[in-house]
């Protein structure tokens, strides 16, 4: 790595862990950007994303969805690879990420933990084996009270994996946030429920419920450091790759 790794959102919960993980990996840390001045000591602060991207081989970003469009343009313009962990992106913000990935290498994942990526692979295979007219797929997630988006990016990624396994588009079968007189469950629907409270790092259960049996797959994250470790692994993997939109599955060799 010639220049090193930059961190966007360096003062945040994930940003601070990312600084530690870069140091643990022995990789050069370029510095970071954040909206607030607080944050880890001994890390050089840049004026904006454009300046950080110009100084870095790879920028690892965990900030807020509202930053995605500007930051996508900044990394593409600077020619820096981008590891993006921010969740809750709109269709327009996702399109900006895809546009950047035509010019630079981008690893985007709703969840950088290796265990969750295994759940995604298994979810697709289970859904292919368990027909939607007999097995109702429901995804239940719980997160800490500070989380601002719902359902979680990971829950949506599990839903997409189930949809892929069944050869349908998630948007056509998604049922989120049921409340009031919703009518009966539609055959083949993929349902989402989100719980918020306490300091839960992240829990996801994928349930297939049939008349005769239930099958559930649960992942519990106890420490968000697993996301930071995975994101830095992605940063070391992505440097020097050709432009494209890569997933954590690609990084782990499961793509
Ligand atoms: P946080 O609020 O603790 O930190 C976010 C930081 O980003 C804050 O310090 C904020 O000041 C900064 N920020 C916001 N907009 C910015 C901008 N335009 N430029 C520079 N800095 C900016 O939140 P967090 O818990 O660290 O999570 C951040 C994001 O990462 C959320 O979207 C969360 O859902 C997501 N997340 C993803 C994964 C994953 O594995 N993909 C894991 C954990 C969290």
mmCIF file of C-alpha atoms and ligand atoms in Angstrom:
data_model
loop_
_atom_site.group_PDB
_atom_site.id
_atom_site.type_symbol
_atom_site.label_atom_id
_atom_site.label_comp_id
_atom_site.label_asym_id
_atom_site.label_seq_id
_atom_site.Cartn_x
_atom_site.Cartn_y
_atom_site.Cartn_z
ATOM 1 C CA UNK A 1 0.000 0.000 0.000
ATOM 2 C CA UNK A 2 1.609 3.251 -1.092
ATOM 3 C CA UNK A 3 -0.498 5.913 0.615
ATOM 4 C CA UNK A 4 -2.603 4.044 3.171
ATOM 5 C CA UNK A 5 -6.130 3.848 4.536
ATOM 6 C CA UNK A 6 -8.363 6.862 5.226
ATOM 7 C CA UNK A 7 -11.438 6.729 7.458
ATOM 8 C CA UNK A 8 -14.656 8.679 6.901
ATOM 9 C CA UNK A 9 -16.700 9.006 10.086
ATOM 10 C CA UNK A 10 -13.552 8.648 12.167
ATOM 11 C CA UNK A 11 -15.179 10.037 15.346
ATOM 12 C CA UNK A 12 -18.109 7.614 15.218
ATOM 13 C CA UNK A 13 -18.539 4.313 17.040
ATOM 14 C CA UNK A 14 -17.355 2.360 14.013
ATOM 15 C CA UNK A 15 -14.740 4.962 13.044
ATOM 16 C CA UNK A 16 -12.908 4.652 16.356
ATOM 17 C CA UNK A 17 -12.777 0.855 16.086
ATOM 18 C CA UNK A 18 -11.569 1.165 12.482
ATOM 19 C CA UNK A 19 -8.610 3.277 13.646
ATOM 20 C CA UNK A 20 -7.673 0.533 16.136
ATOM 21 C CA UNK A 21 -8.059 -2.196 13.525
ATOM 22 C CA UNK A 22 -5.882 -0.379 10.963
ATOM 23 C CA UNK A 23 -3.178 -0.072 13.623
ATOM 24 C CA UNK A 24 -3.571 -3.756 14.612
ATOM 25 C CA UNK A 25 -3.226 -4.767 10.948
ATOM 26 C CA UNK A 26 -0.017 -2.732 10.747
ATOM 27 C CA UNK A 27 -1.316 -0.804 7.716
ATOM 28 C CA UNK A 28 -0.553 2.904 7.207
ATOM 29 C CA UNK A 29 -3.313 5.180 8.541
ATOM 30 C CA UNK A 30 -3.654 8.341 6.440
ATOM 31 C CA UNK A 31 -6.205 10.112 8.647
ATOM 32 C CA UNK A 32 -9.894 10.815 8.683
ATOM 33 C CA UNK A 33 -12.848 13.133 8.245
ATOM 34 C CA UNK A 34 -15.837 13.671 10.505
ATOM 35 C CA UNK A 35 -18.517 16.264 11.090
ATOM 36 C CA UNK A 36 -17.476 16.528 14.733
ATOM 37 C CA UNK A 37 -14.060 17.491 16.064
ATOM 38 C CA UNK A 38 -14.104 14.845 18.815
ATOM 39 C CA UNK A 39 -12.659 11.432 18.124
ATOM 40 C CA UNK A 40 -9.514 9.388 18.446
ATOM 41 C CA UNK A 41 -6.247 11.136 19.272
ATOM 42 C CA UNK A 42 -3.250 11.079 16.985
ATOM 43 C CA UNK A 43 -5.265 10.842 13.772
ATOM 44 C CA UNK A 44 -4.715 13.530 11.128
ATOM 45 C CA UNK A 45 -7.952 15.328 10.186
ATOM 46 C CA UNK A 46 -8.672 16.334 6.587
ATOM 47 C CA UNK A 47 -10.902 19.230 5.542
ATOM 48 C CA UNK A 48 -13.237 17.072 3.474
ATOM 49 C CA UNK A 49 -13.693 13.747 1.716
ATOM 50 C CA UNK A 50 -12.060 15.001 -1.497
ATOM 51 C CA UNK A 51 -8.829 15.811 0.367
ATOM 52 C CA UNK A 52 -8.898 12.509 2.301
ATOM 53 C CA UNK A 53 -9.560 10.451 -0.853
ATOM 54 C CA UNK A 54 -6.729 12.183 -2.736
ATOM 55 C CA UNK A 55 -4.306 11.226 0.050
ATOM 56 C CA UNK A 56 -5.496 7.584 0.427
ATOM 57 C CA UNK A 57 -5.345 4.302 -1.525
ATOM 58 C CA UNK A 58 -8.595 3.227 0.148
ATOM 59 C CA UNK A 59 -11.213 5.133 2.137
ATOM 60 C CA UNK A 60 -13.266 3.128 4.648
ATOM 61 C CA UNK A 61 -16.563 4.876 5.351
ATOM 62 C CA UNK A 62 -19.175 4.366 8.092
ATOM 63 C CA UNK A 63 -21.073 7.671 8.273
ATOM 64 C CA UNK A 64 -24.644 8.531 7.269
ATOM 65 C CA UNK A 65 -26.623 7.828 4.096
ATOM 66 C CA UNK A 66 -26.929 11.570 3.365
ATOM 67 C CA UNK A 67 -23.151 11.663 2.668
ATOM 68 C CA UNK A 68 -23.225 8.908 0.032
ATOM 69 C CA UNK A 69 -23.764 10.983 -3.135
ATOM 70 C CA UNK A 70 -21.041 13.578 -2.421
ATOM 71 C CA UNK A 71 -18.588 10.983 -1.136
ATOM 72 C CA UNK A 72 -19.177 8.688 -4.143
ATOM 73 C CA UNK A 73 -18.183 11.560 -6.436
ATOM 74 C CA UNK A 74 -15.139 12.378 -4.286
ATOM 75 C CA UNK A 75 -13.633 8.856 -4.308
ATOM 76 C CA UNK A 76 -14.315 8.421 -8.040
ATOM 77 C CA UNK A 77 -12.672 11.765 -8.827
ATOM 78 C CA UNK A 78 -9.625 10.968 -6.652
ATOM 79 C CA UNK A 79 -9.274 7.394 -7.954
ATOM 80 C CA UNK A 80 -9.341 5.915 -4.416
ATOM 81 C CA UNK A 81 -10.931 2.545 -3.647
ATOM 82 C CA UNK A 82 -13.922 2.740 -1.287
ATOM 83 C CA UNK A 83 -15.116 0.384 1.446
ATOM 84 C CA UNK A 84 -18.643 1.484 2.292
ATOM 85 C CA UNK A 85 -20.463 0.253 5.394
ATOM 86 C CA UNK A 86 -23.086 2.996 5.771
ATOM 87 C CA UNK A 87 -26.622 1.575 5.680
ATOM 88 C CA UNK A 88 -30.064 2.973 4.889
ATOM 89 C CA UNK A 89 -29.185 4.309 1.421
ATOM 90 C CA UNK A 90 -32.046 5.412 -0.873
ATOM 91 C CA UNK A 91 -32.303 4.227 -4.489
ATOM 92 C CA UNK A 92 -30.710 7.506 -5.639
ATOM 93 C CA UNK A 93 -27.835 7.109 -3.166
ATOM 94 C CA UNK A 94 -27.320 3.466 -4.240
ATOM 95 C CA UNK A 95 -27.197 4.650 -7.870
ATOM 96 C CA UNK A 96 -24.409 7.096 -6.948
ATOM 97 C CA UNK A 97 -22.456 4.220 -5.368
ATOM 98 C CA UNK A 98 -22.940 2.122 -8.523
ATOM 99 C CA UNK A 99 -21.741 5.060 -10.664
ATOM 100 C CA UNK A 100 -18.575 5.387 -8.545
ATOM 101 C CA UNK A 101 -17.991 1.626 -8.919
ATOM 102 C CA UNK A 102 -17.695 2.109 -12.684
ATOM 103 C CA UNK A 103 -14.612 4.266 -12.034
ATOM 104 C CA UNK A 104 -13.029 2.786 -8.867
ATOM 105 C CA UNK A 105 -13.154 -0.463 -6.869
ATOM 106 C CA UNK A 106 -15.912 -0.381 -4.230
ATOM 107 C CA UNK A 107 -16.677 -2.962 -1.539
ATOM 108 C CA UNK A 108 -20.162 -2.376 -0.186
ATOM 109 C CA UNK A 109 -21.710 -4.545 2.528
ATOM 110 C CA UNK A 110 -24.626 -4.041 4.879
ATOM 111 C CA UNK A 111 -22.692 -6.182 7.327
ATOM 112 C CA UNK A 112 -18.965 -6.840 7.269
ATOM 113 C CA UNK A 113 -18.971 -9.728 9.776
ATOM 114 C CA UNK A 114 -17.922 -13.099 8.312
ATOM 115 C CA UNK A 115 -20.731 -14.942 10.180
ATOM 116 C CA UNK A 116 -23.478 -12.811 8.651
ATOM 117 C CA UNK A 117 -22.079 -13.353 5.180
ATOM 118 C CA UNK A 118 -22.320 -17.094 5.782
ATOM 119 C CA UNK A 119 -25.961 -16.558 6.836
ATOM 120 C CA UNK A 120 -26.577 -14.779 3.511
ATOM 121 C CA UNK A 121 -25.166 -17.727 1.565
ATOM 122 C CA UNK A 122 -27.240 -20.222 3.604
ATOM 123 C CA UNK A 123 -30.403 -18.089 3.345
ATOM 124 C CA UNK A 124 -30.297 -18.243 -0.437
ATOM 125 C CA UNK A 125 -29.868 -22.033 -0.427
ATOM 126 C CA UNK A 126 -32.608 -22.575 2.178
ATOM 127 C CA UNK A 127 -35.032 -20.371 0.249
ATOM 128 C CA UNK A 128 -34.347 -22.297 -2.954
ATOM 129 C CA UNK A 129 -35.155 -25.558 -1.164
ATOM 130 C CA UNK A 130 -38.228 -24.340 0.776
ATOM 131 C CA UNK A 131 -41.015 -23.168 -1.577
ATOM 132 C CA UNK A 132 -42.631 -19.816 -0.786
ATOM 133 C CA UNK A 133 -46.213 -21.122 -0.960
ATOM 134 C CA UNK A 134 -45.528 -23.558 1.931
ATOM 135 C CA UNK A 135 -42.728 -21.842 3.927
ATOM 136 C CA UNK A 136 -43.399 -18.272 5.071
ATOM 137 C CA UNK A 137 -40.110 -16.349 5.289
ATOM 138 C CA UNK A 138 -39.933 -13.809 8.156
ATOM 139 C CA UNK A 139 -36.884 -11.801 9.194
ATOM 140 C CA UNK A 140 -36.739 -10.409 12.748
ATOM 141 C CA UNK A 141 -33.951 -8.055 13.794
ATOM 142 C CA UNK A 142 -33.049 -6.198 16.994
ATOM 143 C CA UNK A 143 -30.618 -3.312 17.440
ATOM 144 C CA UNK A 144 -29.616 -0.665 19.990
ATOM 145 C CA UNK A 145 -31.854 2.325 20.624
ATOM 146 C CA UNK A 146 -29.606 4.763 18.681
ATOM 147 C CA UNK A 147 -30.067 3.051 15.308
ATOM 148 C CA UNK A 148 -31.793 5.387 12.846
ATOM 149 C CA UNK A 149 -32.861 3.095 9.973
ATOM 150 C CA UNK A 150 -35.219 0.099 9.900
ATOM 151 C CA UNK A 151 -35.277 -2.667 8.918
ATOM 152 C CA UNK A 152 -31.518 -2.983 9.251
ATOM 153 C CA UNK A 153 -29.354 -3.148 6.133
ATOM 154 C CA UNK A 154 -28.451 -6.695 7.140
ATOM 155 C CA UNK A 155 -32.113 -7.708 7.406
ATOM 156 C CA UNK A 156 -32.733 -6.321 3.918
ATOM 157 C CA UNK A 157 -29.650 -8.186 2.637
ATOM 158 C CA UNK A 158 -31.029 -11.442 4.132
ATOM 159 C CA UNK A 159 -34.369 -10.667 2.444
ATOM 160 C CA UNK A 160 -32.600 -10.155 -0.891
ATOM 161 C CA UNK A 161 -30.802 -13.491 -0.458
ATOM 162 C CA UNK A 162 -34.140 -15.247 0.189
ATOM 163 C CA UNK A 163 -35.673 -13.512 -2.851
ATOM 164 C CA UNK A 164 -32.708 -14.534 -5.004
ATOM 165 C CA UNK A 165 -33.100 -18.146 -3.868
ATOM 166 C CA UNK A 166 -36.738 -18.010 -4.955
ATOM 167 C CA UNK A 167 -36.085 -16.191 -8.217
ATOM 168 C CA UNK A 168 -38.206 -13.142 -7.306
ATOM 169 C CA UNK A 169 -37.491 -9.435 -6.696
ATOM 170 C CA UNK A 170 -37.610 -8.471 -2.996
ATOM 171 C CA UNK A 171 -39.547 -5.278 -3.820
ATOM 172 C CA UNK A 172 -42.415 -7.397 -5.245
ATOM 173 C CA UNK A 173 -42.867 -9.551 -2.124
ATOM 174 C CA UNK A 174 -41.645 -7.384 0.774
ATOM 175 C CA UNK A 175 -43.964 -6.855 3.792
ATOM 176 C CA UNK A 176 -42.482 -4.439 6.366
ATOM 177 C CA UNK A 177 -43.796 -2.821 9.531
ATOM 178 C CA UNK A 178 -47.218 -4.454 9.743
ATOM 179 C CA UNK A 179 -49.669 -2.425 11.830
ATOM 180 C CA UNK A 180 -53.459 -2.301 12.007
ATOM 181 C CA UNK A 181 -55.761 -4.200 9.640
ATOM 182 C CA UNK A 182 -53.175 -5.502 7.191
ATOM 183 C CA UNK A 183 -55.164 -8.417 5.766
ATOM 184 C CA UNK A 184 -53.861 -11.977 5.661
ATOM 185 C CA UNK A 185 -50.241 -12.700 4.827
ATOM 186 C CA UNK A 186 -49.711 -12.925 1.065
ATOM 187 C CA UNK A 187 -48.336 -16.274 -0.182
ATOM 188 C CA UNK A 188 -44.648 -15.925 -1.005
ATOM 189 C CA UNK A 189 -44.243 -12.702 1.013
ATOM 190 C CA UNK A 190 -40.951 -11.966 2.777
ATOM 191 C CA UNK A 191 -41.794 -10.263 6.083
ATOM 192 C CA UNK A 192 -39.681 -7.908 8.212
ATOM 193 C CA UNK A 193 -39.993 -6.937 11.883
ATOM 194 C CA UNK A 194 -37.626 -4.531 13.659
ATOM 195 C CA UNK A 195 -37.113 -4.274 17.434
ATOM 196 C CA UNK A 196 -35.153 -1.379 18.994
ATOM 197 C CA UNK A 197 -33.804 -1.157 22.521
ATOM 198 C CA UNK A 198 -30.875 -1.163 24.894
ATOM 199 C CA UNK A 199 -27.413 -1.633 23.465
ATOM 200 C CA UNK A 200 -27.962 -4.700 21.260
ATOM 201 C CA UNK A 201 -25.146 -4.746 18.676
ATOM 202 C CA UNK A 202 -27.178 -6.733 16.160
ATOM 203 C CA UNK A 203 -29.408 -9.807 16.154
ATOM 204 C CA UNK A 204 -31.012 -11.327 13.059
ATOM 205 C CA UNK A 205 -33.260 -14.366 12.763
ATOM 206 C CA UNK A 206 -34.502 -15.764 9.474
ATOM 207 C CA UNK A 207 -37.533 -17.994 10.061
ATOM 208 C CA UNK A 208 -39.172 -20.303 7.545
ATOM 209 C CA UNK A 209 -42.596 -21.189 8.988
ATOM 210 C CA UNK A 210 -44.662 -23.976 7.430
ATOM 211 C CA UNK A 211 -47.815 -25.667 8.744
ATOM 212 C CA UNK A 212 -45.801 -28.660 9.910
ATOM 213 C CA UNK A 213 -42.380 -27.278 10.880
ATOM 214 C CA UNK A 214 -40.307 -24.160 11.565
ATOM 215 C CA UNK A 215 -36.672 -23.691 10.614
ATOM 216 C CA UNK A 216 -34.743 -20.715 12.004
ATOM 217 C CA UNK A 217 -31.269 -19.356 11.388
ATOM 218 C CA UNK A 218 -29.998 -16.840 13.981
ATOM 219 C CA UNK A 219 -26.912 -14.635 14.064
ATOM 220 C CA UNK A 220 -25.966 -12.588 17.143
ATOM 221 C CA UNK A 221 -23.191 -10.020 17.103
ATOM 222 C CA UNK A 222 -21.796 -9.274 20.588
ATOM 223 C CA UNK A 223 -19.142 -6.762 19.602
ATOM 224 C CA UNK A 224 -19.164 -4.358 16.664
ATOM 225 C CA UNK A 225 -15.445 -4.928 16.353
ATOM 226 C CA UNK A 226 -16.262 -7.886 14.064
ATOM 227 C CA UNK A 227 -17.568 -5.340 11.518
ATOM 228 C CA UNK A 228 -14.404 -3.229 11.821
ATOM 229 C CA UNK A 229 -12.113 -6.245 11.446
ATOM 230 C CA UNK A 230 -14.042 -7.310 8.335
ATOM 231 C CA UNK A 231 -14.002 -3.786 6.857
ATOM 232 C CA UNK A 232 -10.213 -3.473 7.243
ATOM 233 C CA UNK A 233 -9.826 -6.949 5.723
ATOM 234 C CA UNK A 234 -11.898 -5.621 2.789
ATOM 235 C CA UNK A 235 -9.684 -2.502 2.569
ATOM 236 C CA UNK A 236 -6.526 -4.603 2.325
ATOM 237 C CA UNK A 237 -8.203 -6.870 -0.275
ATOM 238 C CA UNK A 238 -9.615 -4.111 -2.504
ATOM 239 C CA UNK A 239 -6.485 -1.990 -3.075
ATOM 240 C CA UNK A 240 -5.247 -2.354 -6.627
ATOM 241 C CA UNK A 241 -8.437 -4.108 -7.838
ATOM 242 C CA UNK A 242 -10.077 -2.994 -11.071
ATOM 243 C CA UNK A 243 -13.218 -0.801 -10.868
ATOM 244 C CA UNK A 244 -16.345 -2.698 -9.848
ATOM 245 C CA UNK A 245 -18.900 -3.190 -7.095
ATOM 246 C CA UNK A 246 -17.644 -5.971 -4.822
ATOM 247 C CA UNK A 247 -19.326 -7.595 -1.827
ATOM 248 C CA UNK A 248 -17.976 -9.047 1.407
ATOM 249 C CA UNK A 249 -18.663 -12.463 -0.168
ATOM 250 C CA UNK A 250 -16.025 -11.576 -2.802
ATOM 251 C CA UNK A 251 -13.570 -10.550 -0.071
ATOM 252 C CA UNK A 252 -14.124 -13.844 1.784
ATOM 253 C CA UNK A 253 -13.827 -15.872 -1.436
ATOM 254 C CA UNK A 254 -17.466 -17.004 -1.228
ATOM 255 C CA UNK A 255 -18.720 -14.855 -4.122
HETATM 256 P P1 LIG B 1 -22.100 6.919 14.578
HETATM 257 O O1 LIG B 1 -23.232 7.900 14.565
HETATM 258 O O2 LIG B 1 -21.491 6.532 15.873
HETATM 259 O O3 LIG B 1 -20.899 7.468 13.641
HETATM 260 C C1 LIG B 1 -21.102 8.100 12.395
HETATM 261 C C2 LIG B 1 -20.054 9.199 12.294
HETATM 262 O O4 LIG B 1 -20.093 9.724 10.951
HETATM 263 C C3 LIG B 1 -20.313 10.377 13.237
HETATM 264 O O5 LIG B 1 -19.131 10.670 13.972
HETATM 265 C C4 LIG B 1 -20.690 11.530 12.294
HETATM 266 O O6 LIG B 1 -20.254 12.794 12.791
HETATM 267 C C5 LIG B 1 -19.947 11.137 11.035
HETATM 268 N N1 LIG B 1 -20.485 11.728 9.790
HETATM 269 C C6 LIG B 1 -21.766 11.780 9.368
HETATM 270 N N2 LIG B 1 -21.826 12.382 8.157
HETATM 271 C C7 LIG B 1 -20.564 12.711 7.820
HETATM 272 C C8 LIG B 1 -19.976 13.367 6.701
HETATM 273 N N3 LIG B 1 -20.720 13.809 5.681
HETATM 274 N N4 LIG B 1 -18.626 13.520 6.678
HETATM 275 C C9 LIG B 1 -17.860 13.095 7.708
HETATM 276 N N5 LIG B 1 -18.367 12.475 8.810
HETATM 277 C C10 LIG B 1 -19.697 12.295 8.856
HETATM 278 O O7 LIG B 1 -22.650 5.641 13.791
HETATM 279 P P2 LIG B 1 -21.998 4.173 13.684
HETATM 280 O O8 LIG B 1 -22.625 3.268 14.695
HETATM 281 O O9 LIG B 1 -20.508 4.277 13.624
HETATM 282 O O10 LIG B 1 -22.583 3.712 12.261
HETATM 283 C C11 LIG B 1 -22.357 4.481 11.087
HETATM 284 C C12 LIG B 1 -23.036 3.801 9.900
HETATM 285 O O11 LIG B 1 -22.495 2.497 9.705
HETATM 286 C C13 LIG B 1 -24.553 3.596 10.063
HETATM 287 O O12 LIG B 1 -25.162 3.730 8.792
HETATM 288 C C14 LIG B 1 -24.647 2.146 10.532
HETATM 289 O O13 LIG B 1 -25.905 1.554 10.238
HETATM 290 C C15 LIG B 1 -23.551 1.532 9.708
HETATM 291 N N6 LIG B 1 -23.008 0.256 10.209
HETATM 292 C C16 LIG B 1 -22.701 -0.678 9.261
HETATM 293 C C17 LIG B 1 -22.095 -1.843 9.641
HETATM 294 C C18 LIG B 1 -21.690 -2.822 8.568
HETATM 295 O O14 LIG B 1 -21.089 -3.879 8.888
HETATM 296 N N7 LIG B 1 -21.925 -2.505 7.295
HETATM 297 C C19 LIG B 1 -21.811 -2.104 10.990
HETATM 298 C C20 LIG B 1 -22.125 -1.121 11.942
HETATM 299 C C21 LIG B 1 -22.717 0.071 11.526
#
